[in-house]
XYZ file of C-alpha atoms in Angstrom:
725
model
C 204.676 12.640 -44.844
C 201.192 11.251 -44.179
C 199.796 12.951 -47.309
C 199.824 10.706 -50.392
C 199.867 13.741 -52.660
C 203.055 14.997 -51.028
C 204.629 11.555 -51.409
C 203.761 11.351 -55.118
C 205.149 14.850 -55.598
C 208.399 13.851 -53.928
C 208.709 10.654 -55.970
C 208.136 12.601 -59.179
C 211.473 14.334 -58.564
C 213.117 10.895 -58.522
C 211.915 9.551 -61.862
C 208.396 8.440 -60.863
C 205.675 9.433 -63.326
C 202.703 7.028 -63.145
C 199.809 7.948 -60.788
C 198.878 5.480 -58.015
C 196.179 2.942 -58.876
C 193.266 2.338 -56.498
C 191.868 -1.054 -55.501
C 190.347 -2.890 -52.543
C 192.311 -2.623 -49.283
C 194.480 -5.693 -48.669
C 196.218 -7.390 -45.747
C 198.454 -9.879 -47.595
C 200.247 -10.437 -50.882
C 197.574 -12.950 -51.965
C 194.879 -10.342 -51.454
C 197.065 -7.804 -53.258
C 197.257 -10.071 -56.305
C 193.472 -10.494 -56.266
C 192.882 -6.758 -55.874
C 195.246 -5.825 -58.727
C 193.481 -8.339 -60.983
C 190.445 -6.034 -60.910
C 192.451 -3.018 -62.119
C 192.924 -2.255 -65.815
C 195.907 -0.578 -67.443
C 198.603 -2.121 -65.232
C 202.176 -2.669 -66.475
C 202.670 -5.914 -68.407
C 205.370 -6.983 -65.947
C 205.896 -5.837 -62.393
C 207.408 -7.082 -59.145
C 205.391 -7.436 -55.959
C 207.082 -6.704 -52.654
C 206.745 -7.024 -48.909
C 207.903 -4.589 -46.244
C 208.330 -6.082 -42.771
C 209.127 -4.288 -39.521
C 210.832 -6.193 -36.706
C 211.909 -5.300 -33.188
C 214.934 -7.061 -31.672
C 215.182 -8.140 -28.050
C 216.852 -5.326 -26.142
C 217.077 -3.873 -22.611
C 214.018 -1.913 -21.518
C 216.159 1.140 -20.890
C 217.221 1.381 -24.544
C 215.288 3.225 -27.234
C 213.364 0.971 -29.608
C 215.495 0.122 -32.667
C 213.203 -1.262 -35.393
C 214.446 -3.184 -38.431
C 212.686 -2.450 -41.744
C 213.036 -5.241 -44.323
C 212.210 -4.385 -47.962
C 212.129 -7.447 -50.222
C 210.531 -9.199 -53.158
C 207.348 -10.981 -52.127
C 208.891 -14.379 -52.996
C 212.143 -13.844 -51.082
C 212.628 -15.977 -47.952
C 212.962 -13.277 -45.272
C 213.820 -15.478 -42.333
C 213.995 -13.409 -39.114
C 216.764 -15.584 -37.677
C 218.894 -15.094 -40.807
C 218.311 -11.330 -40.676
C 219.177 -11.283 -36.992
C 222.413 -13.172 -37.641
C 223.372 -10.706 -40.391
C 222.739 -7.736 -38.075
C 224.140 -9.471 -34.968
C 220.799 -9.100 -33.199
C 218.757 -11.662 -31.269
C 215.120 -12.685 -31.101
C 213.567 -10.552 -33.836
C 209.803 -10.233 -33.479
C 207.230 -8.548 -35.658
C 206.632 -5.014 -34.449
C 203.388 -4.388 -32.592
C 200.605 -2.109 -33.789
C 201.865 0.493 -31.314
C 205.247 0.694 -33.059
C 203.637 0.767 -36.508
C 201.356 3.638 -35.541
C 203.573 5.399 -32.997
C 206.901 5.430 -34.848
C 206.039 4.821 -38.496
C 202.526 6.342 -38.511
C 201.203 3.391 -40.483
C 199.161 0.231 -39.911
C 199.336 -3.452 -40.718
C 198.655 -3.994 -44.425
C 199.830 -0.490 -45.372
C 203.520 -0.845 -44.410
C 205.948 0.231 -47.154
C 209.376 1.908 -47.451
C 207.588 5.264 -47.642
C 206.730 4.992 -43.936
C 210.405 5.779 -43.276
C 209.722 9.401 -44.202
C 207.154 9.561 -41.386
C 209.514 8.484 -38.591
C 210.179 11.343 -36.118
C 213.695 12.775 -36.131
C 214.359 11.498 -32.625
C 213.684 7.903 -33.778
C 215.065 7.700 -37.321
C 218.672 7.284 -36.168
C 217.725 4.021 -34.437
C 216.071 2.489 -37.519
C 217.962 -0.136 -39.553
C 216.927 -0.863 -43.142
C 217.632 -4.165 -44.915
C 217.040 -4.154 -48.693
C 216.774 -7.283 -50.808
C 219.497 -7.249 -53.498
C 217.013 -8.866 -55.859
C 214.936 -5.666 -55.719
C 217.915 -3.418 -56.379
C 218.773 -5.564 -59.418
C 215.163 -5.689 -60.640
C 214.842 -5.378 -64.443
C 211.072 -4.867 -64.776
C 211.393 -1.195 -63.886
C 208.049 -1.528 -62.108
C 208.317 -2.447 -58.430
C 204.986 -2.378 -56.589
C 204.558 -0.718 -53.189
C 201.664 0.698 -51.171
C 201.949 4.501 -50.950
C 201.023 4.756 -47.231
C 197.660 3.078 -47.848
C 196.916 -0.579 -48.681
C 194.106 0.479 -51.024
C 196.598 1.989 -53.508
C 199.658 0.798 -55.417
C 202.529 2.681 -57.050
C 205.028 1.179 -59.485
C 208.556 2.578 -59.236
C 211.996 1.618 -60.531
C 214.852 0.321 -58.397
C 216.632 3.635 -58.995
C 213.657 5.560 -57.584
C 213.650 3.236 -54.571
C 217.360 3.900 -53.964
C 216.826 7.644 -54.326
C 213.958 7.612 -51.870
C 215.925 5.681 -49.233
C 218.824 8.121 -49.603
C 216.440 11.070 -49.228
C 215.280 10.052 -45.730
C 217.032 12.539 -43.495
C 218.815 10.960 -40.538
C 218.642 7.378 -41.849
C 222.172 5.977 -41.659
C 221.838 2.210 -41.121
C 221.093 0.713 -44.577
C 222.447 -2.641 -45.774
C 221.851 -4.827 -48.807
C 221.191 -8.525 -48.295
C 221.111 -11.425 -50.735
C 218.091 -13.332 -49.446
C 218.235 -15.832 -52.311
C 221.800 -16.830 -51.394
C 220.937 -16.986 -47.695
C 218.001 -19.304 -48.419
C 220.173 -21.563 -50.579
C 222.921 -21.869 -47.950
C 223.061 -25.275 -46.217
C 221.443 -25.367 -42.814
C 223.622 -25.832 -39.739
C 223.930 -29.380 -38.500
C 221.254 -30.167 -35.941
C 222.253 -30.596 -32.314
C 222.370 -34.046 -30.847
C 218.951 -35.465 -30.142
C 217.636 -35.118 -26.639
C 215.009 -37.053 -24.824
C 212.621 -34.119 -24.842
C 212.484 -30.717 -26.470
C 212.706 -27.633 -24.211
C 209.448 -25.810 -23.672
C 210.806 -22.647 -25.301
C 211.718 -24.541 -28.454
C 208.278 -26.135 -28.580
C 206.637 -22.742 -28.274
C 208.739 -21.406 -31.135
C 207.885 -24.253 -33.497
C 206.136 -23.064 -36.685
C 202.390 -23.461 -36.805
C 201.465 -26.327 -39.142
C 199.724 -25.479 -42.373
C 196.174 -26.632 -42.903
C 197.192 -29.559 -45.059
C 199.623 -30.743 -42.371
C 196.889 -30.730 -39.757
C 194.761 -33.292 -41.523
C 197.189 -34.835 -43.968
C 195.334 -33.635 -47.064
C 195.151 -30.364 -48.994
C 191.936 -28.693 -47.918
C 192.073 -25.498 -49.915
C 193.293 -23.163 -47.159
C 196.963 -22.184 -46.927
C 196.881 -21.158 -43.270
C 195.202 -22.369 -40.117
C 192.704 -20.635 -37.881
C 195.120 -21.079 -35.002
C 198.193 -19.873 -36.885
C 197.091 -16.734 -38.760
C 193.510 -15.885 -37.901
C 193.178 -12.752 -40.037
C 194.442 -14.417 -43.224
C 192.445 -17.579 -42.456
C 189.241 -15.560 -42.079
C 189.571 -13.736 -45.400
C 190.779 -16.810 -47.265
C 187.997 -18.996 -45.901
C 185.306 -16.500 -46.907
C 186.837 -15.981 -50.342
C 187.244 -19.686 -51.146
C 183.802 -20.509 -49.761
C 182.435 -17.934 -52.240
C 180.946 -15.756 -49.523
C 182.335 -12.488 -50.883
C 184.607 -10.980 -53.504
C 186.768 -7.869 -53.566
C 185.699 -4.678 -55.311
C 187.847 -1.896 -56.833
C 186.713 0.664 -54.208
C 188.585 0.153 -50.959
C 186.435 -1.064 -48.090
C 183.593 -2.218 -50.344
C 182.908 -5.910 -50.899
C 180.532 -7.983 -53.019
C 178.169 -10.272 -51.103
C 177.901 -13.454 -53.130
C 174.710 -15.578 -53.084
C 175.887 -17.872 -50.267
C 176.267 -14.885 -47.920
C 173.235 -12.997 -49.168
C 171.060 -16.052 -48.514
C 172.062 -15.870 -44.836
C 171.077 -12.189 -44.765
C 167.710 -13.026 -46.335
C 167.031 -15.630 -43.645
C 167.856 -13.043 -40.982
C 165.506 -10.604 -42.703
C 162.652 -13.109 -42.674
C 163.154 -13.919 -39.002
C 163.455 -10.298 -37.897
C 160.581 -9.069 -40.053
C 158.251 -11.617 -38.495
C 159.382 -10.587 -35.019
C 159.132 -6.819 -35.396
C 155.839 -6.952 -37.284
C 154.331 -8.907 -34.394
C 155.338 -5.875 -32.269
C 153.471 -3.493 -34.565
C 156.521 -2.195 -36.436
C 155.997 -1.324 -40.113
C 158.607 -1.234 -42.872
C 159.309 1.962 -44.800
C 162.104 3.519 -46.814
C 163.767 6.928 -46.611
C 166.271 8.412 -49.114
C 169.976 7.818 -48.614
C 170.845 11.486 -49.193
C 170.868 13.943 -46.285
C 171.061 17.736 -46.630
C 174.164 18.954 -44.833
C 172.313 21.441 -42.631
C 169.924 18.700 -41.462
C 172.754 16.306 -40.617
C 174.502 18.933 -38.526
C 171.461 19.993 -36.524
C 172.184 17.423 -33.841
C 175.829 18.120 -32.985
C 176.254 15.523 -30.232
C 174.849 12.829 -32.481
C 176.795 13.582 -35.633
C 180.087 14.120 -33.776
C 180.539 10.360 -33.477
C 179.979 9.863 -37.211
C 181.604 13.017 -38.637
C 184.938 11.420 -39.658
C 183.069 8.644 -41.503
C 180.448 10.686 -43.402
C 180.773 10.522 -47.208
C 179.666 13.613 -49.136
C 178.373 14.132 -52.682
C 179.745 17.410 -54.015
C 179.255 17.114 -57.776
C 176.579 15.986 -60.249
C 178.187 15.292 -63.603
C 180.489 18.252 -64.216
C 178.463 20.649 -62.052
C 179.427 21.446 -58.477
C 176.468 21.207 -56.105
C 175.434 24.414 -54.359
C 175.357 22.519 -51.052
C 177.118 19.198 -50.372
C 174.831 16.228 -49.673
C 175.739 13.539 -47.147
C 175.196 9.814 -47.710
C 173.488 8.390 -44.657
C 175.700 6.893 -41.958
C 172.451 6.343 -39.985
C 168.985 7.842 -40.391
C 167.957 9.709 -37.243
C 168.371 13.085 -38.918
C 166.680 11.836 -42.101
C 163.551 10.502 -40.450
C 162.846 12.706 -37.465
C 161.742 15.877 -39.310
C 158.953 13.697 -40.713
C 158.130 12.259 -37.310
C 157.456 15.864 -36.263
C 155.208 16.266 -39.295
C 153.278 13.007 -38.852
C 152.864 12.951 -35.061
C 150.170 15.498 -34.180
C 148.453 13.846 -31.254
C 149.069 11.220 -28.595
C 146.698 9.095 -30.688
C 149.434 8.889 -33.350
C 151.663 7.111 -30.844
C 153.446 4.819 -30.770
C 154.905 5.360 -34.241
C 157.051 2.327 -35.097
C 159.042 2.270 -38.354
C 161.852 0.106 -39.698
C 163.807 0.194 -42.926
C 166.105 -2.321 -44.616
C 168.845 -0.428 -46.407
C 172.571 0.144 -46.752
C 174.577 2.817 -44.978
C 177.979 4.290 -45.750
C 180.626 4.959 -43.131
C 183.923 5.843 -44.760
C 186.096 3.687 -42.503
C 189.842 3.834 -43.098
C 191.010 1.321 -40.483
C 191.741 -2.116 -41.947
C 188.503 -2.846 -43.847
C 187.418 -6.431 -43.121
C 184.636 -8.312 -44.939
C 181.367 -8.204 -42.954
C 183.022 -6.664 -39.875
C 184.363 -3.283 -40.979
C 183.237 -2.099 -44.408
C 182.510 1.286 -45.930
C 179.068 0.240 -47.118
C 177.052 -2.399 -45.307
C 173.524 -3.730 -45.166
C 171.409 -3.394 -42.052
C 167.981 -2.703 -40.685
C 167.315 0.329 -38.554
C 164.226 0.732 -36.453
C 163.063 4.150 -35.240
C 160.107 4.465 -32.902
C 158.349 7.159 -30.864
C 156.435 6.568 -27.624
C 154.407 8.686 -25.260
C 156.237 7.424 -22.170
C 159.679 6.282 -21.139
C 158.240 2.985 -19.910
C 156.786 2.236 -23.343
C 160.094 3.058 -25.017
C 162.187 1.002 -22.596
C 159.881 -2.003 -22.957
C 160.481 -1.917 -26.707
C 164.261 -1.519 -26.254
C 164.402 -4.764 -24.288
C 162.006 -6.606 -26.646
C 164.235 -5.756 -29.598
C 167.351 -6.813 -27.703
C 165.739 -10.172 -26.971
C 164.889 -10.506 -30.654
C 168.522 -9.827 -31.586
C 169.670 -12.473 -29.128
C 167.287 -14.922 -30.753
C 168.714 -14.144 -34.218
C 172.164 -15.110 -33.005
C 171.158 -18.131 -30.966
C 168.199 -19.554 -32.926
C 169.506 -18.905 -36.453
C 173.298 -18.624 -36.240
C 173.986 -20.922 -33.238
C 176.029 -18.120 -31.670
C 175.722 -17.345 -27.930
C 175.600 -13.683 -26.903
C 175.485 -11.721 -23.657
C 172.735 -9.131 -23.152
C 173.643 -5.957 -21.323
C 173.864 -2.177 -21.323
C 176.801 -0.126 -22.564
C 178.880 2.157 -20.366
C 178.678 5.941 -20.707
C 181.844 5.901 -22.819
C 180.466 3.306 -25.202
C 176.816 4.360 -25.557
C 175.311 5.719 -28.783
C 176.139 9.403 -29.370
C 173.084 11.534 -28.598
C 171.191 8.782 -26.756
C 170.420 8.198 -23.086
C 171.230 4.473 -22.955
C 172.478 1.751 -25.284
C 171.697 -1.927 -24.793
C 173.725 -4.534 -26.609
C 174.241 -8.183 -27.410
C 177.944 -9.040 -27.194
C 179.566 -12.004 -28.899
C 182.964 -13.600 -28.323
C 185.561 -14.929 -30.780
C 187.502 -17.689 -28.955
C 190.296 -17.889 -31.546
C 191.377 -14.310 -30.820
C 189.966 -13.864 -27.323
C 188.096 -10.732 -28.391
C 184.565 -9.570 -27.792
C 182.463 -8.226 -30.645
C 179.344 -6.094 -30.579
C 176.525 -8.009 -32.216
C 173.634 -5.538 -32.283
C 172.365 -2.541 -30.340
C 169.014 -1.184 -29.174
C 169.031 2.423 -27.948
C 166.811 4.488 -25.684
C 167.214 7.991 -27.116
C 165.193 9.666 -24.402
C 163.795 13.054 -25.472
C 167.056 14.327 -26.946
C 166.056 14.037 -30.585
C 162.392 14.885 -30.049
C 163.465 18.147 -28.392
C 165.829 18.934 -31.263
C 163.296 18.093 -33.995
C 160.250 19.349 -32.067
C 158.407 16.021 -32.005
C 155.733 16.666 -29.374
C 152.076 16.091 -28.478
C 149.671 17.642 -26.024
C 149.630 15.993 -22.609
C 146.604 13.631 -22.704
C 146.368 13.791 -18.881
C 145.801 17.547 -18.884
C 142.619 19.447 -19.639
C 141.866 22.914 -20.865
C 142.788 24.944 -23.883
C 146.490 25.330 -23.071
C 147.563 21.787 -22.404
C 151.361 21.455 -22.022
C 153.404 19.866 -24.761
C 155.151 16.545 -24.136
C 158.228 15.613 -26.130
C 158.034 11.984 -27.205
C 160.400 9.262 -25.981
C 162.309 7.616 -28.829
C 164.178 4.428 -29.611
C 166.436 3.294 -32.416
C 167.898 -0.145 -33.025
C 169.958 -1.866 -35.693
C 171.425 -5.193 -36.798
C 173.801 -5.508 -39.742
C 175.611 -7.990 -41.976
C 178.276 -8.086 -39.240
C 176.179 -11.030 -38.015
C 177.556 -13.097 -40.902
C 181.168 -12.328 -39.998
C 180.623 -13.222 -36.344
C 179.041 -16.533 -37.345
C 181.896 -17.369 -39.736
C 184.610 -16.533 -37.185
C 183.077 -18.681 -34.468
C 182.088 -21.777 -36.438
C 184.584 -21.865 -39.329
C 187.471 -24.354 -39.219
C 190.510 -25.360 -41.243
C 188.326 -26.955 -43.904
C 186.295 -23.798 -44.486
C 182.861 -22.571 -43.470
C 180.670 -24.495 -41.030
C 177.094 -23.397 -41.664
C 174.411 -23.514 -38.968
C 171.600 -25.543 -40.607
C 168.911 -22.851 -40.395
C 170.829 -20.352 -42.534
C 172.608 -22.809 -44.878
C 171.637 -22.256 -48.506
C 172.162 -25.999 -49.013
C 171.403 -28.072 -45.919
C 172.030 -31.510 -47.437
C 174.203 -32.449 -50.391
C 173.909 -35.916 -51.969
C 177.021 -37.300 -53.671
C 177.142 -40.538 -55.736
C 180.145 -42.641 -54.658
C 181.852 -45.969 -55.332
C 181.491 -45.786 -59.110
C 184.215 -47.126 -61.374
C 184.708 -48.456 -64.867
C 183.244 -51.756 -63.660
C 179.754 -50.274 -63.432
C 177.532 -50.356 -66.480
C 175.713 -47.247 -67.692
C 172.511 -48.705 -66.314
C 174.048 -49.188 -62.847
C 175.380 -45.628 -62.895
C 171.956 -44.281 -63.836
C 170.408 -46.285 -61.010
C 172.680 -44.620 -58.454
C 172.107 -41.154 -59.927
C 168.344 -41.745 -59.877
C 168.598 -42.776 -56.219
C 170.385 -39.485 -55.480
C 167.703 -37.516 -57.316
C 164.980 -39.435 -55.497
C 166.473 -38.564 -52.096
C 166.789 -34.924 -53.187
C 163.122 -34.796 -54.222
C 161.918 -36.463 -51.014
C 163.814 -33.994 -48.844
C 162.718 -30.969 -50.853
C 159.081 -31.974 -50.421
C 159.543 -31.475 -46.664
C 161.252 -28.116 -47.095
C 164.801 -29.359 -46.621
C 167.204 -27.494 -48.925
C 168.859 -30.467 -50.648
C 171.038 -30.766 -53.748
C 172.286 -33.820 -55.635
C 175.782 -33.195 -57.021
C 175.835 -35.225 -60.244
C 178.702 -33.389 -61.949
C 180.567 -35.991 -63.982
C 183.827 -34.061 -64.389
C 184.668 -34.116 -60.675
C 185.648 -36.949 -58.357
C 183.749 -37.621 -55.118
C 186.790 -36.415 -53.168
C 186.750 -33.073 -54.960
C 183.033 -32.722 -54.295
C 183.540 -33.514 -50.614
C 186.110 -30.698 -50.307
C 183.950 -28.299 -52.322
C 180.900 -28.721 -50.089
C 182.983 -28.816 -46.917
C 184.481 -25.452 -47.857
C 180.957 -24.056 -48.244
C 179.945 -25.517 -44.892
C 176.986 -27.706 -45.931
C 175.708 -29.289 -42.664
C 175.041 -32.846 -43.942
C 176.578 -34.871 -46.757
C 174.872 -38.053 -47.948
C 176.882 -40.622 -49.893
C 175.105 -43.192 -52.076
C 176.936 -46.021 -53.815
C 176.253 -49.555 -55.119
C 176.485 -51.124 -51.637
C 174.010 -48.562 -50.272
C 171.430 -49.589 -52.857
C 171.830 -53.196 -51.752
C 171.497 -52.373 -48.050
C 168.789 -49.745 -48.690
C 170.686 -47.251 -46.570
C 172.847 -44.193 -47.018
C 176.034 -42.924 -45.385
C 175.758 -39.498 -43.758
C 178.601 -37.185 -42.680
C 178.173 -34.187 -40.381
C 180.138 -31.090 -41.401
C 180.446 -29.712 -37.863
C 182.019 -32.824 -36.287
C 182.963 -35.007 -39.313
C 181.021 -37.824 -37.582
C 179.740 -40.568 -39.931
C 176.826 -42.920 -39.694
C 174.289 -44.998 -41.597
C 170.678 -44.073 -42.207
C 167.932 -46.253 -43.720
C 166.186 -45.036 -46.866
C 162.893 -45.687 -45.189
C 162.026 -42.885 -42.789
C 165.023 -40.838 -43.944
C 163.075 -37.571 -44.040
C 162.317 -37.549 -40.313
C 165.858 -38.653 -39.456
C 167.371 -35.802 -41.510
C 165.100 -33.223 -39.908
C 166.027 -34.417 -36.420
C 169.719 -34.444 -37.333
C 169.570 -30.833 -38.553
C 168.022 -29.786 -35.234
C 170.666 -31.752 -33.332
C 173.494 -30.137 -35.315
C 172.198 -26.630 -34.554
C 171.762 -27.374 -30.845
C 175.215 -28.923 -30.491
C 176.919 -26.096 -32.411
C 175.296 -23.573 -30.063
C 176.183 -25.631 -26.984
C 179.856 -25.924 -28.035
C 180.116 -22.195 -28.752
C 178.428 -21.353 -25.435
C 180.801 -23.588 -23.500
C 183.794 -21.924 -25.160
C 182.419 -18.516 -24.240
C 181.797 -19.561 -20.631
C 185.229 -21.201 -20.356
C 186.807 -17.929 -21.546
C 184.840 -15.624 -19.238
C 186.627 -15.193 -15.914
C 185.598 -13.374 -12.742
C 188.533 -11.208 -11.647
C 188.596 -9.643 -8.176
C 192.083 -8.078 -8.142
C 194.017 -6.106 -10.741
C 196.975 -8.499 -10.714
C 194.765 -11.109 -12.414
C 193.232 -8.747 -14.990
C 195.839 -8.637 -17.784
C 196.917 -12.291 -17.347
C 193.297 -13.301 -17.970
C 193.194 -11.160 -21.124
C 196.420 -12.774 -22.301
C 194.784 -16.183 -21.958
C 192.211 -14.973 -24.514
C 189.495 -14.412 -21.938
C 186.908 -11.766 -21.200
C 186.770 -10.674 -17.575
C 183.913 -9.824 -15.236
C 185.019 -7.307 -12.622
C 183.288 -5.349 -9.868
C 183.264 -1.818 -11.307
C 182.423 1.696 -10.180
C 181.033 2.608 -13.668
C 182.944 5.911 -13.849
C 184.110 7.038 -17.313
C 187.527 8.130 -16.064
C 188.023 4.715 -14.478
C 187.272 3.025 -17.794
C 189.858 5.226 -19.511
C 192.375 4.247 -16.859
C 191.594 0.540 -17.310
C 192.240 0.780 -21.039
C 195.497 2.691 -20.592
C 196.692 0.581 -17.685
C 195.928 -2.772 -19.325
C 197.783 -1.664 -22.457
C 200.810 -0.577 -20.427
C 200.836 -3.686 -18.247
C 200.588 -5.896 -21.315
C 203.369 -4.237 -23.251
C 206.031 -3.851 -20.548
C 208.250 -3.008 -23.521
C 208.125 -6.644 -24.619
C 206.397 -6.580 -27.982
C 203.976 -9.166 -29.247
C 203.862 -10.693 -32.715
C 201.764 -8.577 -35.095
C 199.326 -11.469 -35.464
C 198.321 -10.963 -31.831
C 198.816 -7.227 -31.241
C 198.640 -5.915 -27.707
C 195.699 -3.682 -26.958
C 193.939 -2.363 -23.916
C 190.661 -3.695 -22.608
C 187.428 -1.716 -22.747
C 184.014 -2.312 -21.257
C 181.925 -4.568 -23.455
C 178.742 -4.278 -21.406
C 177.176 -4.343 -17.968
C 175.463 -7.746 -18.227
C 171.819 -7.998 -17.255
C 172.585 -11.428 -15.816
C 174.967 -10.615 -12.963
C 177.319 -13.168 -11.347
C 176.104 -14.504 -8.029
C 179.280 -16.187 -6.817
C 180.736 -14.155 -5.300
C 177.835 -11.709 -4.952
C 178.494 -7.976 -5.251
C 177.722 -6.314 -1.904
C 176.902 -2.615 -2.284
C 179.024 -0.447 -0.035
C 181.533 -3.246 0.541
C 182.700 -4.640 -2.810
C 185.301 -2.337 -4.368
C 186.151 -1.565 -7.989
C 189.069 -3.710 -9.147
C 190.814 -0.759 -10.784
C 190.292 2.303 -8.589
C 189.109 0.918 -5.248
C 185.881 2.936 -5.097
C 182.531 1.306 -4.343
C 181.492 -1.070 -7.122
C 177.984 -0.750 -8.540
C 177.804 -3.823 -10.787
C 179.888 -6.495 -12.395
C 181.080 -5.265 -15.795
C 182.335 -7.327 -18.716
C 185.696 -6.091 -20.010
C 187.854 -7.429 -22.804
C 189.780 -6.770 -25.953
C 187.420 -6.253 -28.822
C 186.913 -5.709 -32.530
């Protein structure tokens, strides 16, 4: 029952009457609360829930027997307690493969209704554990996701019972009093030993953020413990984004939009020096135009959003909202390019595009609408087009390294991964050390003559003479960089205190906080310190440093420290009574927490040098982490173990598409081995990230001798493989 309409229809026969409400897609109960706060007309009282799917340890020869736990969100659903109740050992969260393969659902969208989607051959192995507190619920409004985390339905406990009973073939259902289990006294601890076994150490719970540093820092989870929740929570509390009622759409708040504006300035200067001019084309695409280039649109077809109605009137022909603009722009290239003298034609536009993604929307990384720039150019020759492709790729690398302090690898995509309808795709690839995954940072495509042939963009051959000179189809490029850049930056540099902003894109580069004030100070002494803060602010602003004096009287210095740390401000200056006496100021670096003293005299130059140093050291640290997690692998036995150590791998590769498919399938199979991973680190196969332009030299690849790690055929180049976003 993958259709929500069919589910609602079924529930209506069981006492359900209210339609589902729509909101932003969520991954946790906290996000669910935030999303529902944006929806009007909700019940006055309702109960939030959680549905968890576990897999017990069992022999490989046995069929998988998942445990589905349905409970109130506040109930303590301890896996060990559940295992004891069911007489099962070592319960682990089910992997993405079980969620999708057996329950036809995904993380964030799990609910009791997924039980109706379990195949008949599997349903007999499923055990269901229901929280007694839910069955005794008196609100009459229990909240669940109806197969999709961007919707919520409110049902009664009686409807829940009826639904569970209606699942054909489901026989293992028990009720459990989680509240009583949580209140039961813990078993007496075993006698102390001189050292804890390694297995016990590995199973120890990850400390919360406040336990890491000893103080409450605003984040409830750590980057190391729950990366996905940490990422969203950090961005939300740093005021980088907010949720929006339409699933997959997010609001960019000023702190994030400032970063995008700095990227715009940098890129605009770069592309204009190459002769590119900015323009703007409409977001609406006639359906027949979009479908003219079948190979191109095939890759976007599932994500295209269509306008079918204006007011109450149905449109004669549906209109697409641009997922990209090749088919929008190229009919006009054919109109404007009449001669080789009109070449090269180089256009760029800053705009938003819509791709109706349904897979786990994530702020900045995977959203239904996002901001980007897209360049589209036409050249007389392939050489001219390819030169531009590489120039743009270099510019993208500079955005990451010179603005965001993020190292990237330049390379070309495999045939499987290249842009649909193009001849070649070049890319800059980033790496997220916390998850061990690669991430595509920006692409520059050589489209060849594929689109110019389709849209009849041609000129007469300038090398020919005579009345009937042959027509030449132009060589085209397209290239794009999006607000994904912001997400990559946040993932790499953020920590358990919040954002860590690279200085060149920080909205506030220096914050000045008055400190050491108490009731002992007179009003005049307080004003003297505040004036000193304002003086430092003014001096820095005169040099172009983005400085702010935080003189809010209703907050303590400690609160201000946490506030600005969460927002990632690179430098904090503290000025108190002793600093006025010594004519110096205390500075604190956000990236390292290092402290020092700085004289008032000559402070401007010292701050400017420190900002440069912070950027350079942030980039150097991130580059070292990337290099430390990039391994050369020369035999298949080392491939998956390297992935499991959160590394990317460089392998000699034959570059065949079928070999890449086999690598993905084989690395998934080797990783699983029927031993499932925690859902926070789901198993997944590796794919090619790029064929790096900078090839390893030790050991060198010898053509005709070095063999592909996977299939044993002659290797052509080293290829970078890894798990990816």
